[in-house]
mmCIF file of N, CA and C in Angstrom:
data_model
loop_
_atom_site.group_PDB
_atom_site.id
_atom_site.type_symbol
_atom_site.label_atom_id
_atom_site.label_comp_id
_atom_site.label_asym_id
_atom_site.label_seq_id
_atom_site.Cartn_x
_atom_site.Cartn_y
_atom_site.Cartn_z
ATOM 1 N N MET A 6 161.055 -36.343 14.610
ATOM 2 C CA MET A 6 160.080 -35.972 13.611
ATOM 3 C C MET A 6 160.010 -37.104 12.589
ATOM 4 N N ASP A 7 158.811 -37.543 12.248
ATOM 5 C CA ASP A 7 158.685 -38.635 11.292
ATOM 6 C C ASP A 7 158.835 -38.108 9.866
ATOM 7 N N THR A 8 158.946 -39.025 8.940
ATOM 8 C CA THR A 8 159.181 -38.664 7.546
ATOM 9 C C THR A 8 158.048 -37.810 6.991
ATOM 10 N N THR A 9 156.843 -38.115 7.348
ATOM 11 C CA THR A 9 155.701 -37.364 6.841
ATOM 12 C C THR A 9 155.781 -35.899 7.268
ATOM 13 N N GLU A 10 156.096 -35.655 8.532
ATOM 14 C CA GLU A 10 156.214 -34.286 9.011
ATOM 15 C C GLU A 10 157.381 -33.578 8.317
ATOM 16 N N HIS A 11 158.472 -34.294 8.133
ATOM 17 C CA HIS A 11 159.637 -33.735 7.436
ATOM 18 C C HIS A 11 159.265 -33.387 5.993
ATOM 19 N N GLU A 12 158.543 -34.264 5.337
ATOM 20 C CA GLU A 12 158.116 -34.017 3.960
ATOM 21 C C GLU A 12 157.180 -32.817 3.886
ATOM 22 N N LYS A 13 156.282 -32.673 4.849
ATOM 23 C CA LYS A 13 155.372 -31.525 4.880
ATOM 24 C C LYS A 13 156.148 -30.230 5.034
ATOM 25 N N GLN A 14 157.144 -30.232 5.920
ATOM 26 C CA GLN A 14 157.954 -29.033 6.120
ATOM 27 C C GLN A 14 158.769 -28.713 4.868
ATOM 28 N N ALA A 15 159.305 -29.736 4.232
ATOM 29 C CA ALA A 15 160.069 -29.537 2.998
ATOM 30 C C ALA A 15 159.172 -28.975 1.897
ATOM 31 N N ASP A 16 157.959 -29.499 1.779
ATOM 32 C CA ASP A 16 157.012 -28.997 0.784
ATOM 33 C C ASP A 16 156.657 -27.535 1.058
ATOM 34 N N ALA A 17 156.410 -27.203 2.323
ATOM 35 C CA ALA A 17 156.074 -25.827 2.683
ATOM 36 C C ALA A 17 157.237 -24.895 2.373
ATOM 37 N N HIS A 18 158.450 -25.336 2.666
ATOM 38 C CA HIS A 18 159.636 -24.528 2.380
ATOM 39 C C HIS A 18 159.777 -24.313 0.876
ATOM 40 N N ARG A 19 159.618 -25.380 0.107
ATOM 41 C CA ARG A 19 159.741 -25.282 -1.345
ATOM 42 C C ARG A 19 158.695 -24.331 -1.919
ATOM 43 N N GLU A 20 157.454 -24.449 -1.440
ATOM 44 C CA GLU A 20 156.390 -23.570 -1.921
ATOM 45 C C GLU A 20 156.680 -22.108 -1.582
ATOM 46 N N ALA A 21 157.189 -21.862 -0.392
ATOM 47 C CA ALA A 21 157.527 -20.490 -0.003
ATOM 48 C C ALA A 21 158.645 -19.950 -0.873
ATOM 49 N N MET A 22 159.663 -20.755 -1.122
ATOM 50 C CA MET A 22 160.778 -20.303 -1.959
ATOM 51 C C MET A 22 160.319 -20.084 -3.403
ATOM 52 N N GLU A 23 159.443 -20.934 -3.904
ATOM 53 C CA GLU A 23 158.917 -20.750 -5.256
ATOM 54 C C GLU A 23 158.175 -19.422 -5.359
ATOM 55 N N ARG A 24 157.366 -19.116 -4.339
ATOM 56 C CA ARG A 24 156.622 -17.853 -4.337
ATOM 57 C C ARG A 24 157.575 -16.663 -4.268
ATOM 58 N N LEU A 25 158.559 -16.741 -3.386
ATOM 59 C CA LEU A 25 159.521 -15.649 -3.250
ATOM 60 C C LEU A 25 160.317 -15.444 -4.539
ATOM 61 N N CYS A 26 160.723 -16.523 -5.157
ATOM 62 C CA CYS A 26 161.470 -16.424 -6.412
ATOM 63 C C CYS A 26 160.604 -15.844 -7.529
ATOM 64 N N ARG A 27 159.351 -16.257 -7.575
ATOM 65 C CA ARG A 27 158.424 -15.742 -8.589
ATOM 66 C C ARG A 27 158.216 -14.240 -8.403
ATOM 67 N N GLU A 28 158.013 -13.803 -7.148
ATOM 68 C CA GLU A 28 157.831 -12.380 -6.862
ATOM 69 C C GLU A 28 159.078 -11.585 -7.233
ATOM 70 N N TYR A 29 160.252 -12.132 -6.916
ATOM 71 C CA TYR A 29 161.507 -11.478 -7.251
ATOM 72 C C TYR A 29 161.644 -11.357 -8.774
ATOM 73 N N GLY A 30 161.368 -12.446 -9.472
ATOM 74 C CA GLY A 30 161.472 -12.441 -10.932
ATOM 75 C C GLY A 30 160.517 -11.448 -11.580
ATOM 76 N N GLU A 31 159.302 -11.365 -11.075
ATOM 77 C CA GLU A 31 158.327 -10.418 -11.610
ATOM 78 C C GLU A 31 158.777 -8.974 -11.365
ATOM 79 N N ALA A 32 159.299 -8.709 -10.177
ATOM 80 C CA ALA A 32 159.786 -7.359 -9.859
ATOM 81 C C ALA A 32 160.967 -6.998 -10.743
ATOM 82 N N LEU A 33 161.878 -7.938 -10.950
ATOM 83 C CA LEU A 33 163.041 -7.685 -11.789
ATOM 84 C C LEU A 33 162.634 -7.456 -13.247
ATOM 85 N N LYS A 34 161.695 -8.252 -13.727
ATOM 86 C CA LYS A 34 161.213 -8.102 -15.105
ATOM 87 C C LYS A 34 160.552 -6.737 -15.292
ATOM 88 N N THR A 35 159.725 -6.340 -14.342
ATOM 89 C CA THR A 35 159.052 -5.049 -14.426
ATOM 90 C C THR A 35 160.071 -3.915 -14.374
ATOM 91 N N HIS A 36 161.080 -4.057 -13.525
ATOM 92 C CA HIS A 36 162.160 -3.068 -13.441
ATOM 93 C C HIS A 36 162.868 -2.940 -14.789
ATOM 94 N N ASP A 37 163.227 -4.074 -15.375
ATOM 95 C CA ASP A 37 163.927 -4.059 -16.658
ATOM 96 C C ASP A 37 163.074 -3.450 -17.765
ATOM 97 N N MET A 38 161.764 -3.720 -17.738
ATOM 98 C CA MET A 38 160.866 -3.149 -18.751
ATOM 99 C C MET A 38 160.776 -1.628 -18.589
ATOM 100 N N ALA A 39 160.688 -1.157 -17.357
ATOM 101 C CA ALA A 39 160.628 0.288 -17.119
ATOM 102 C C ALA A 39 161.917 0.953 -17.571
ATOM 103 N N LYS A 40 163.032 0.315 -17.287
ATOM 104 C CA LYS A 40 164.328 0.869 -17.689
ATOM 105 C C LYS A 40 164.445 0.914 -19.215
ATOM 106 N N ALA A 41 164.026 -0.164 -19.880
ATOM 107 C CA ALA A 41 164.084 -0.225 -21.342
ATOM 108 C C ALA A 41 163.164 0.808 -21.985
ATOM 109 N N ALA A 42 162.050 1.112 -21.307
ATOM 110 C CA ALA A 42 161.102 2.096 -21.829
ATOM 111 C C ALA A 42 161.558 3.528 -21.549
ATOM 112 N N GLY A 43 162.651 3.673 -20.801
ATOM 113 C CA GLY A 43 163.160 5.002 -20.500
ATOM 114 C C GLY A 43 162.492 5.668 -19.313
ATOM 115 N N ASP A 44 161.703 4.919 -18.572
ATOM 116 C CA ASP A 44 161.036 5.469 -17.385
ATOM 117 C C ASP A 44 161.952 5.242 -16.185
ATOM 118 N N PHE A 45 162.964 6.093 -16.083
ATOM 119 C CA PHE A 45 163.993 5.883 -15.074
ATOM 120 C C PHE A 45 163.499 6.167 -13.659
ATOM 121 N N ALA A 46 162.518 7.037 -13.508
ATOM 122 C CA ALA A 46 161.956 7.283 -12.175
ATOM 123 C C ALA A 46 161.282 6.017 -11.652
ATOM 124 N N LEU A 47 160.500 5.374 -12.504
ATOM 125 C CA LEU A 47 159.845 4.122 -12.112
ATOM 126 C C LEU A 47 160.886 3.022 -11.913
ATOM 127 N N ALA A 48 161.903 2.991 -12.765
ATOM 128 C CA ALA A 48 162.945 1.971 -12.642
ATOM 129 C C ALA A 48 163.655 2.076 -11.292
ATOM 130 N N VAL A 49 163.899 3.296 -10.841
ATOM 131 C CA VAL A 49 164.549 3.486 -9.543
ATOM 132 C C VAL A 49 163.645 2.982 -8.425
ATOM 133 N N GLN A 50 162.370 3.288 -8.493
ATOM 134 C CA GLN A 50 161.430 2.795 -7.479
ATOM 135 C C GLN A 50 161.371 1.269 -7.489
ATOM 136 N N LEU A 51 161.334 0.693 -8.667
ATOM 137 C CA LEU A 51 161.254 -0.764 -8.788
ATOM 138 C C LEU A 51 162.559 -1.428 -8.364
ATOM 139 N N GLU A 52 163.664 -0.713 -8.505
ATOM 140 C CA GLU A 52 164.937 -1.254 -8.049
ATOM 141 C C GLU A 52 164.892 -1.503 -6.537
ATOM 142 N N LEU A 53 164.242 -0.604 -5.830
ATOM 143 C CA LEU A 53 164.077 -0.785 -4.389
ATOM 144 C C LEU A 53 163.235 -2.024 -4.083
ATOM 145 N N VAL A 54 162.218 -2.259 -4.882
ATOM 146 C CA VAL A 54 161.377 -3.444 -4.702
ATOM 147 C C VAL A 54 162.194 -4.707 -4.959
ATOM 148 N N VAL A 55 163.012 -4.685 -6.004
ATOM 149 C CA VAL A 55 163.846 -5.836 -6.337
ATOM 150 C C VAL A 55 164.803 -6.143 -5.189
ATOM 151 N N VAL A 56 165.432 -5.107 -4.661
ATOM 152 C CA VAL A 56 166.368 -5.291 -3.541
ATOM 153 C C VAL A 56 165.637 -5.846 -2.326
ATOM 154 N N GLU A 57 164.453 -5.323 -2.051
ATOM 155 C CA GLU A 57 163.668 -5.810 -0.918
ATOM 156 C C GLU A 57 163.310 -7.287 -1.093
ATOM 157 N N LYS A 58 162.879 -7.665 -2.289
ATOM 158 C CA LYS A 58 162.522 -9.068 -2.547
ATOM 159 C C LYS A 58 163.753 -9.965 -2.372
ATOM 160 N N SER A 59 164.897 -9.494 -2.827
ATOM 161 C CA SER A 59 166.129 -10.246 -2.676
ATOM 162 C C SER A 59 166.479 -10.427 -1.205
ATOM 163 N N ASN A 60 166.345 -9.363 -0.439
ATOM 164 C CA ASN A 60 166.638 -9.426 0.994
ATOM 165 C C ASN A 60 165.697 -10.383 1.720
ATOM 166 N N VAL A 61 164.437 -10.389 1.329
ATOM 167 C CA VAL A 61 163.466 -11.292 1.951
ATOM 168 C C VAL A 61 163.839 -12.742 1.642
ATOM 169 N N MET A 62 164.214 -13.019 0.400
ATOM 170 C CA MET A 62 164.612 -14.383 0.042
ATOM 171 C C MET A 62 165.843 -14.811 0.840
ATOM 172 N N GLN A 63 166.826 -13.932 0.938
ATOM 173 C CA GLN A 63 168.043 -14.271 1.667
ATOM 174 C C GLN A 63 167.746 -14.514 3.148
ATOM 175 N N ALA A 64 166.941 -13.652 3.742
ATOM 176 C CA ALA A 64 166.595 -13.816 5.160
ATOM 177 C C ALA A 64 165.839 -15.127 5.379
ATOM 178 N N TYR A 65 164.939 -15.455 4.471
ATOM 179 C CA TYR A 65 164.181 -16.704 4.587
ATOM 180 C C TYR A 65 165.126 -17.900 4.522
ATOM 181 N N MET A 66 166.044 -17.876 3.563
ATOM 182 C CA MET A 66 166.992 -18.976 3.417
ATOM 183 C C MET A 66 167.890 -19.092 4.649
ATOM 184 N N GLU A 67 168.375 -17.968 5.142
ATOM 185 C CA GLU A 67 169.238 -18.003 6.320
ATOM 186 C C GLU A 67 168.497 -18.565 7.526
ATOM 187 N N ARG A 68 167.259 -18.160 7.698
ATOM 188 C CA ARG A 68 166.451 -18.661 8.813
ATOM 189 C C ARG A 68 166.219 -20.169 8.657
ATOM 190 N N HIS A 69 165.934 -20.600 7.438
ATOM 191 C CA HIS A 69 165.704 -22.021 7.180
ATOM 192 C C HIS A 69 166.981 -22.832 7.397
ATOM 193 N N LEU A 70 168.102 -22.326 6.897
ATOM 194 C CA LEU A 70 169.357 -23.058 7.004
ATOM 195 C C LEU A 70 169.922 -23.059 8.422
ATOM 196 N N LYS A 71 169.549 -22.056 9.202
ATOM 197 C CA LYS A 71 170.022 -21.989 10.577
ATOM 198 C C LYS A 71 169.623 -23.253 11.342
ATOM 199 N N GLY A 72 168.426 -23.733 11.084
ATOM 200 C CA GLY A 72 167.943 -24.935 11.750
ATOM 201 C C GLY A 72 168.607 -26.207 11.245
ATOM 202 N N THR A 73 169.192 -26.158 10.039
ATOM 203 C CA THR A 73 169.826 -27.352 9.507
ATOM 204 C C THR A 73 171.322 -27.384 9.768
ATOM 205 N N GLY A 74 171.884 -26.271 10.258
ATOM 206 C CA GLY A 74 173.307 -26.200 10.524
ATOM 207 C C GLY A 74 174.120 -25.930 9.268
ATOM 208 N N ALA A 75 173.451 -25.641 8.149
ATOM 209 C CA ALA A 75 174.154 -25.358 6.889
ATOM 210 C C ALA A 75 174.420 -23.865 6.782
ATOM 211 N N ALA A 76 175.342 -23.511 5.923
ATOM 212 C CA ALA A 76 175.679 -22.099 5.708
ATOM 213 C C ALA A 76 175.181 -21.682 4.338
ATOM 214 N N LEU A 77 174.796 -20.410 4.213
ATOM 215 C CA LEU A 77 174.302 -19.898 2.930
ATOM 216 C C LEU A 77 175.451 -19.640 1.966
ATOM 217 N N HIS A 78 176.599 -19.282 2.480
ATOM 218 C CA HIS A 78 177.750 -18.950 1.599
ATOM 219 C C HIS A 78 178.693 -20.115 1.506
#
């Protein structure tokens, strides 16, 4: 693979991780706001969203690192 193709893949990976991190951060912020407002029913629902976003990020990283031979932990 030439450098250009490698750079394109790296850029795509970075953009995907930025999006996943942004989505996770927004879900966590919304969860914290609901909890602070005392809306515990909504906070519990949003907690599930936060966990799901976290799991998606971890799975993406593991899949990406699998090809590089690196470990996540």
